[in-house]
Coordinates of C-alpha atoms in Angstrom, one line a residue:
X1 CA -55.3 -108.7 105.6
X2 CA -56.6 -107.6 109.0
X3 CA -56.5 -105.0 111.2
X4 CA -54.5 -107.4 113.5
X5 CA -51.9 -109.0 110.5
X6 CA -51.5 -105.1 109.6
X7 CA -50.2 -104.1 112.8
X8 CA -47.9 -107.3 113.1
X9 CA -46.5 -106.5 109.5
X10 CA -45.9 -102.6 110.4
X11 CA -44.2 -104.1 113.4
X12 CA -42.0 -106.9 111.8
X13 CA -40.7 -104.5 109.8
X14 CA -40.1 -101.9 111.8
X15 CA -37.8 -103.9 114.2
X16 CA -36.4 -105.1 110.6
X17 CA -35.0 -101.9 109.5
X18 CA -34.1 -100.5 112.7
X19 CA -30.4 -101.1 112.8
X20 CA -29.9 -100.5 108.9
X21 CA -31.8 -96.8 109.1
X22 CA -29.4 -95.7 111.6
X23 CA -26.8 -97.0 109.8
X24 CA -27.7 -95.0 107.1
X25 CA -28.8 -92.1 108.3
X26 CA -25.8 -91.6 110.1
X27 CA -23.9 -92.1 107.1
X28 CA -22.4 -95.2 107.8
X29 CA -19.7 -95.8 105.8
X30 CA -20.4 -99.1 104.7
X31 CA -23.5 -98.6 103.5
X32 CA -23.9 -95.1 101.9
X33 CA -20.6 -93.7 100.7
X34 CA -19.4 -96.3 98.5
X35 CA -22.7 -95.4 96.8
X36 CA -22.4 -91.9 96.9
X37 CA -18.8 -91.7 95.5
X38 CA -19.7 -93.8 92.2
X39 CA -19.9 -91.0 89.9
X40 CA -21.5 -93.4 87.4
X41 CA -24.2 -93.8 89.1
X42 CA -27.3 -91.6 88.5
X43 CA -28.8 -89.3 91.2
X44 CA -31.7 -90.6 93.4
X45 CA -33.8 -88.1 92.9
X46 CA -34.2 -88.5 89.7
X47 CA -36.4 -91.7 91.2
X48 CA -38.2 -89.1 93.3
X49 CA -39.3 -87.0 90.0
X50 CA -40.5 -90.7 88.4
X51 CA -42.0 -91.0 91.7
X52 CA -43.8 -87.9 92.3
X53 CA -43.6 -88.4 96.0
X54 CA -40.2 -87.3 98.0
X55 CA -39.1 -89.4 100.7
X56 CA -38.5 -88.4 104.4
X57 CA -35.7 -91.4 105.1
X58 CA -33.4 -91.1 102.2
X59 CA -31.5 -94.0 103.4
X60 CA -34.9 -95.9 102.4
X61 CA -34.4 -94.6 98.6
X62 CA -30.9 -95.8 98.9
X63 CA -31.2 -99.0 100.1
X64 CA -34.2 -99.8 97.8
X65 CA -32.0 -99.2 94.8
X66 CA -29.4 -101.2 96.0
X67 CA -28.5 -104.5 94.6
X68 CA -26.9 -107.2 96.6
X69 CA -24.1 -107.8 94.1
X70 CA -22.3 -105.2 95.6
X71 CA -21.4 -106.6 98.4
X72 CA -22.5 -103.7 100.7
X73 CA -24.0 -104.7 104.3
X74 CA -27.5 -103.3 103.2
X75 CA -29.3 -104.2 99.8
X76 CA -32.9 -104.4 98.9
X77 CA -33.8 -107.7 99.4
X78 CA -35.9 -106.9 102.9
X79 CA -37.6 -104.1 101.3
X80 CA -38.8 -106.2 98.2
X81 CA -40.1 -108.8 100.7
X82 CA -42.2 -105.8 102.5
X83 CA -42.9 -104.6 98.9
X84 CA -44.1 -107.6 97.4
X85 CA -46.7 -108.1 100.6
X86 CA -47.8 -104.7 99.7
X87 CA -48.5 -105.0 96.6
X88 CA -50.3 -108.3 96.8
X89 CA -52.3 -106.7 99.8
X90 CA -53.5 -103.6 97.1
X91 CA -54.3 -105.5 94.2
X92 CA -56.2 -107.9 96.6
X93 CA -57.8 -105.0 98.1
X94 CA -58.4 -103.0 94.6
X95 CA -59.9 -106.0 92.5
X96 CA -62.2 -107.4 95.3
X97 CA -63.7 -103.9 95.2
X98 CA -63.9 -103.7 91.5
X99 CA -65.1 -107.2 90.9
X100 CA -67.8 -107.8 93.5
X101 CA -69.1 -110.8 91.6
X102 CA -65.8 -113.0 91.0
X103 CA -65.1 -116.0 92.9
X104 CA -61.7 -116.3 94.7
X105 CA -60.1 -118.2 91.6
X106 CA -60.0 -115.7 89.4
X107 CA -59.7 -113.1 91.4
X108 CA -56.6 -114.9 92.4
X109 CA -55.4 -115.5 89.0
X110 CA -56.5 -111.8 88.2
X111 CA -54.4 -110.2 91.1
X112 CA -50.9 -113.2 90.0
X113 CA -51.1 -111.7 86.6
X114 CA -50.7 -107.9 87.3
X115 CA -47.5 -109.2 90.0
X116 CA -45.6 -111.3 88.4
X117 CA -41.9 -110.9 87.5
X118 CA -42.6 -109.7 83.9
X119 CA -45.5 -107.5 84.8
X120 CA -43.3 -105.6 87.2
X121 CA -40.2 -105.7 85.0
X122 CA -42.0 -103.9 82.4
X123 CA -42.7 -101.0 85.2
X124 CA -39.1 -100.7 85.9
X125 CA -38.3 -100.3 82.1
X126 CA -41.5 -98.5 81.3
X127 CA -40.6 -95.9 83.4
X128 CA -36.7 -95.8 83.8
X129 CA -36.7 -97.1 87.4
X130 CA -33.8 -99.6 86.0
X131 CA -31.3 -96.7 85.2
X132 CA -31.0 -95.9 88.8
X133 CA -30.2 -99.5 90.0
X134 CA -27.0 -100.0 91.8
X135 CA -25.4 -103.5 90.9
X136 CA -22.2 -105.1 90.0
X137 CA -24.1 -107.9 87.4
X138 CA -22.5 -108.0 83.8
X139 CA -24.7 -109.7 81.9
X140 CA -27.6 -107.1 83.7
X141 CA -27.7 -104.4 81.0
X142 CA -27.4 -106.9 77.5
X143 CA -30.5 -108.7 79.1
X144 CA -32.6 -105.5 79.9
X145 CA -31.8 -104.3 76.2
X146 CA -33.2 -107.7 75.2
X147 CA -36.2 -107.3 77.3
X148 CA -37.2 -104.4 76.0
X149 CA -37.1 -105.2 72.5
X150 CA -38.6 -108.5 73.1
X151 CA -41.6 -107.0 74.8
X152 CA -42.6 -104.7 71.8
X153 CA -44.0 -107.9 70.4
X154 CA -46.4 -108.4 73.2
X155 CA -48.2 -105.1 74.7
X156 CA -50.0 -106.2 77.5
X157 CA -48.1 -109.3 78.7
X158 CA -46.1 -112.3 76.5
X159 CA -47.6 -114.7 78.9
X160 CA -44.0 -116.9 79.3
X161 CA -42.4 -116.5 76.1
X162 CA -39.9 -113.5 76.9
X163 CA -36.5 -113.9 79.1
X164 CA -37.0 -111.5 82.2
X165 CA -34.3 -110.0 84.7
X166 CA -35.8 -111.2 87.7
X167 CA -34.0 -107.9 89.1
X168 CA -35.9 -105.3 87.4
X169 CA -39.2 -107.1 89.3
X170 CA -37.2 -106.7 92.5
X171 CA -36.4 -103.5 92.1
X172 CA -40.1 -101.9 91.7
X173 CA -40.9 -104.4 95.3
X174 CA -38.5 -102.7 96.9
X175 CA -39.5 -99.0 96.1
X176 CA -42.7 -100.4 97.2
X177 CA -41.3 -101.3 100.0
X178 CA -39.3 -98.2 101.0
X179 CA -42.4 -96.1 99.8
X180 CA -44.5 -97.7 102.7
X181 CA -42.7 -97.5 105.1
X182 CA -41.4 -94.0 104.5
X183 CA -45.2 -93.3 104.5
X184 CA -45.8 -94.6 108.0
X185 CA -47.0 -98.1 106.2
X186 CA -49.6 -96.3 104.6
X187 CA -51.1 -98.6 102.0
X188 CA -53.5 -95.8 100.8
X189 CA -50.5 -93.6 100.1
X190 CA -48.2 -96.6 98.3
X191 CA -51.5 -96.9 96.1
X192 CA -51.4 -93.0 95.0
X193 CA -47.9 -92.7 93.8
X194 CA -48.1 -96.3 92.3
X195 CA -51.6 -96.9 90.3
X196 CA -50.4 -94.6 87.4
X197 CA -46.8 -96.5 87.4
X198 CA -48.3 -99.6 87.4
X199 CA -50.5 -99.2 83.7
X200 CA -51.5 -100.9 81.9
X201 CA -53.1 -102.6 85.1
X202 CA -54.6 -106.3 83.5
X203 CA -58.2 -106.8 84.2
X204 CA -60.6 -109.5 83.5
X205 CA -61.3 -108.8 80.1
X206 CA -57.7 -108.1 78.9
X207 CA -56.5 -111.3 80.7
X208 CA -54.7 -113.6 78.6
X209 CA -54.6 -117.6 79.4
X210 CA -50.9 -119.0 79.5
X211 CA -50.1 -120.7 76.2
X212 CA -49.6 -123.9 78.1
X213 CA -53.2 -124.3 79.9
X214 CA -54.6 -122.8 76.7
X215 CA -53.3 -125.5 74.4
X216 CA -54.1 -128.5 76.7
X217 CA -57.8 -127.0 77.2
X218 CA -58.3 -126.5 73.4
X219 CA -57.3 -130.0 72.5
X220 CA -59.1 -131.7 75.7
X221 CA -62.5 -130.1 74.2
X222 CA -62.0 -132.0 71.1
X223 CA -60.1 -135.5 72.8
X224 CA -57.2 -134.6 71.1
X225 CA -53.5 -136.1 73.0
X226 CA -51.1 -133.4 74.1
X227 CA -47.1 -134.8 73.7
X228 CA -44.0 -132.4 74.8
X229 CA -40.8 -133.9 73.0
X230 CA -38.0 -132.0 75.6
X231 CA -35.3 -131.5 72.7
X232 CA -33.8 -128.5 75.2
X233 CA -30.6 -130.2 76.3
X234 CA -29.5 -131.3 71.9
X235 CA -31.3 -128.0 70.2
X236 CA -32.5 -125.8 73.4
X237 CA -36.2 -126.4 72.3
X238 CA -39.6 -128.4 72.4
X239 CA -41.4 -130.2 69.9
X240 CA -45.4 -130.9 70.2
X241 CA -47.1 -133.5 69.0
X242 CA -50.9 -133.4 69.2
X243 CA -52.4 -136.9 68.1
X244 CA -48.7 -137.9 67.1
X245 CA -49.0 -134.9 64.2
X246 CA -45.6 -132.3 64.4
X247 CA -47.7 -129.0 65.3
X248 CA -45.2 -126.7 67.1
X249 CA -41.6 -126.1 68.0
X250 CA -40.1 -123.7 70.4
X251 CA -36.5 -122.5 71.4
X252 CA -35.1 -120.4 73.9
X253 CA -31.4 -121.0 74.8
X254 CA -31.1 -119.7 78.1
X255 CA -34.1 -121.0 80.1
X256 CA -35.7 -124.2 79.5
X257 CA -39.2 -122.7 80.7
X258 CA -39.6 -120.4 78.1
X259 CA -38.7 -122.7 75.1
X260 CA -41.4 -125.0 76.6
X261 CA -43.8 -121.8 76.7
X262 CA -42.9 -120.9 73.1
X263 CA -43.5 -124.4 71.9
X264 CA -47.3 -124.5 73.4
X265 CA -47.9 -121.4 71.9
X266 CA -46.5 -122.5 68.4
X267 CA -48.6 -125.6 68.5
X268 CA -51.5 -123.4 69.5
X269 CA -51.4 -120.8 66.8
X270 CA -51.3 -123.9 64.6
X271 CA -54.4 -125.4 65.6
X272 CA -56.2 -122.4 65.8
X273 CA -55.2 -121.3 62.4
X274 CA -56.1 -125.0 61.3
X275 CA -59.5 -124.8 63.3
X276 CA -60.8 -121.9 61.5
X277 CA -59.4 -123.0 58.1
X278 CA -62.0 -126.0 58.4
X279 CA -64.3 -124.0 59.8
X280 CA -64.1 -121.5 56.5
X281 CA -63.9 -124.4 54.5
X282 CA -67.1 -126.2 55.8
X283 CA -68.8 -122.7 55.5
X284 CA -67.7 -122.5 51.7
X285 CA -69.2 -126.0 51.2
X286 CA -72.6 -125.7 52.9
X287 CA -73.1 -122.3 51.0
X288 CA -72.2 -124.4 47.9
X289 CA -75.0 -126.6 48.3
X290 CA -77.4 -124.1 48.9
X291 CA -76.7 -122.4 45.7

């Protein structure tokens, strides 16, 4: 981003939050007491402590950890849309430093994998940024349980096969957000309070191809045909054929996505498993003959 697009952004924003900032600071009633008379809800500066940085604008902290199910005239919505620029900017910025030598496609693939929605989830949770997070959504804390279990499986990244509330992601954009612009839209200072938060940061040699791509690229090498069988709407799952052969099935009731996802990697654990066997066995056989 340049000097120029920086200066727009800082300004775009600015004119943005104008009218909610005075809102808040003034303690509008709209938008701050309902959230300061929910007992239920957990101080903000607990988020500070998590944060290690204290903000000037308080309303910022407020409105970052605001959900738009509540109905209030300010949510954080326009701060995860200044945080998610931010954080492309610094992981642009960080990995074109670090990786002098990559090419623009995997750099962009690189920087897509450290912020996407489960990548950032996993902060939220990682750190207890989702206790804090103001919302009137039922189904919100049953599918953040389930998250966190889920992810235990896969340490780094599941790479499509795990359910994620979408508003965990949000929520760490939107601190992002509020952090920069309570820092004078310092990118340098957004970087400081959030490198540690955002560990285990995914580099080139800990990044993992999606299950999909992976199984398409294995089988092309060998001229091997590819079939999804879309069972989702009967069963909620996939079956894969390779060569008109049964090698993988995958369910996921609540998004069709992820049962696809979970059905390419099936299929590919298969055929890897099935690769090496032969492998093993044509080692066995030459060693055979030797002897």
């Amino acid at each position: 981003m340049t000097a120029v697009a920086m200066e727009t952004l800082k300004d775009q924003v600015l004119m943005a939050h104008q009218q909610n900032l005075q809102k808040i600071e003034k303690g509008s009633e709209l938008a701050v007491e309902p959230i300061q008379n929910m007992e239920s809800w957990r101080s903000l500066e607990g988020v500070e402590q998590i944060l290690g940085y204290e903000f000037k604008k308080k309303g910022l902290l407020e409105e970052a950890f605001t959900h738009a199910s509540l109905g209030l005239s300010i949510s954080n919505e326009r701060l995860e849309y200044v945080g998610d620029s931010v954080l492309n900017l610094l992981f642009t910025k960080e990995q074109f430093l670090e990786y002098p030598e990559l090419p623009p496609g995997a750099l962009t693939r690189l920087r897509a994998a450290n912020v996407d929605t489960e990548k950032l989830a996993r902060v939220a949770v990682r750190h207890g940024l989702h206790r804090y997070l103001r919302h009137k959504k039922p189904l919100l804390e049953e599918q953040i349980r389930q998250f966190s279990e889920e992810i235990q499986r896969y340490p780094l990244h599941s790479n499509g096969l795990v359910d994620v509330p979408k508003a965990l992601a949000d929520l760490v954009e939107s601190t992002i957000g509020a952090v920069f612009i309570d820092a004078d839209f310092s990118i340098d200072v957004v970087w400081k309070v959030f490198k540690d938060l955002l560990e285990p940061i995914i580099r080139r040699e800990t990044l993992k191809m999606h299950p999909v791509t992976q199984l398409y690229e294995v089988c092309q090498k060998r001229n091997l045909k590819v079939k999804f069988v879309d069972l989702w709407k009967e069963s909620t799952g996939f079956d894969v054929f390779v060569d008109d052969q049964l090698v993988g099935r995958g369910k996921c009731s609540l998004k069709k996505e992820i049962a696809h996802n979970r059905a390419a990697k099936d299929a590919l654990d298969n055929i890897l498993r099935t690769l090496d066997q032969k492998h093993t066995d044509s080692n066995t056989d030459e060693e055979s003959n030797v002897n």
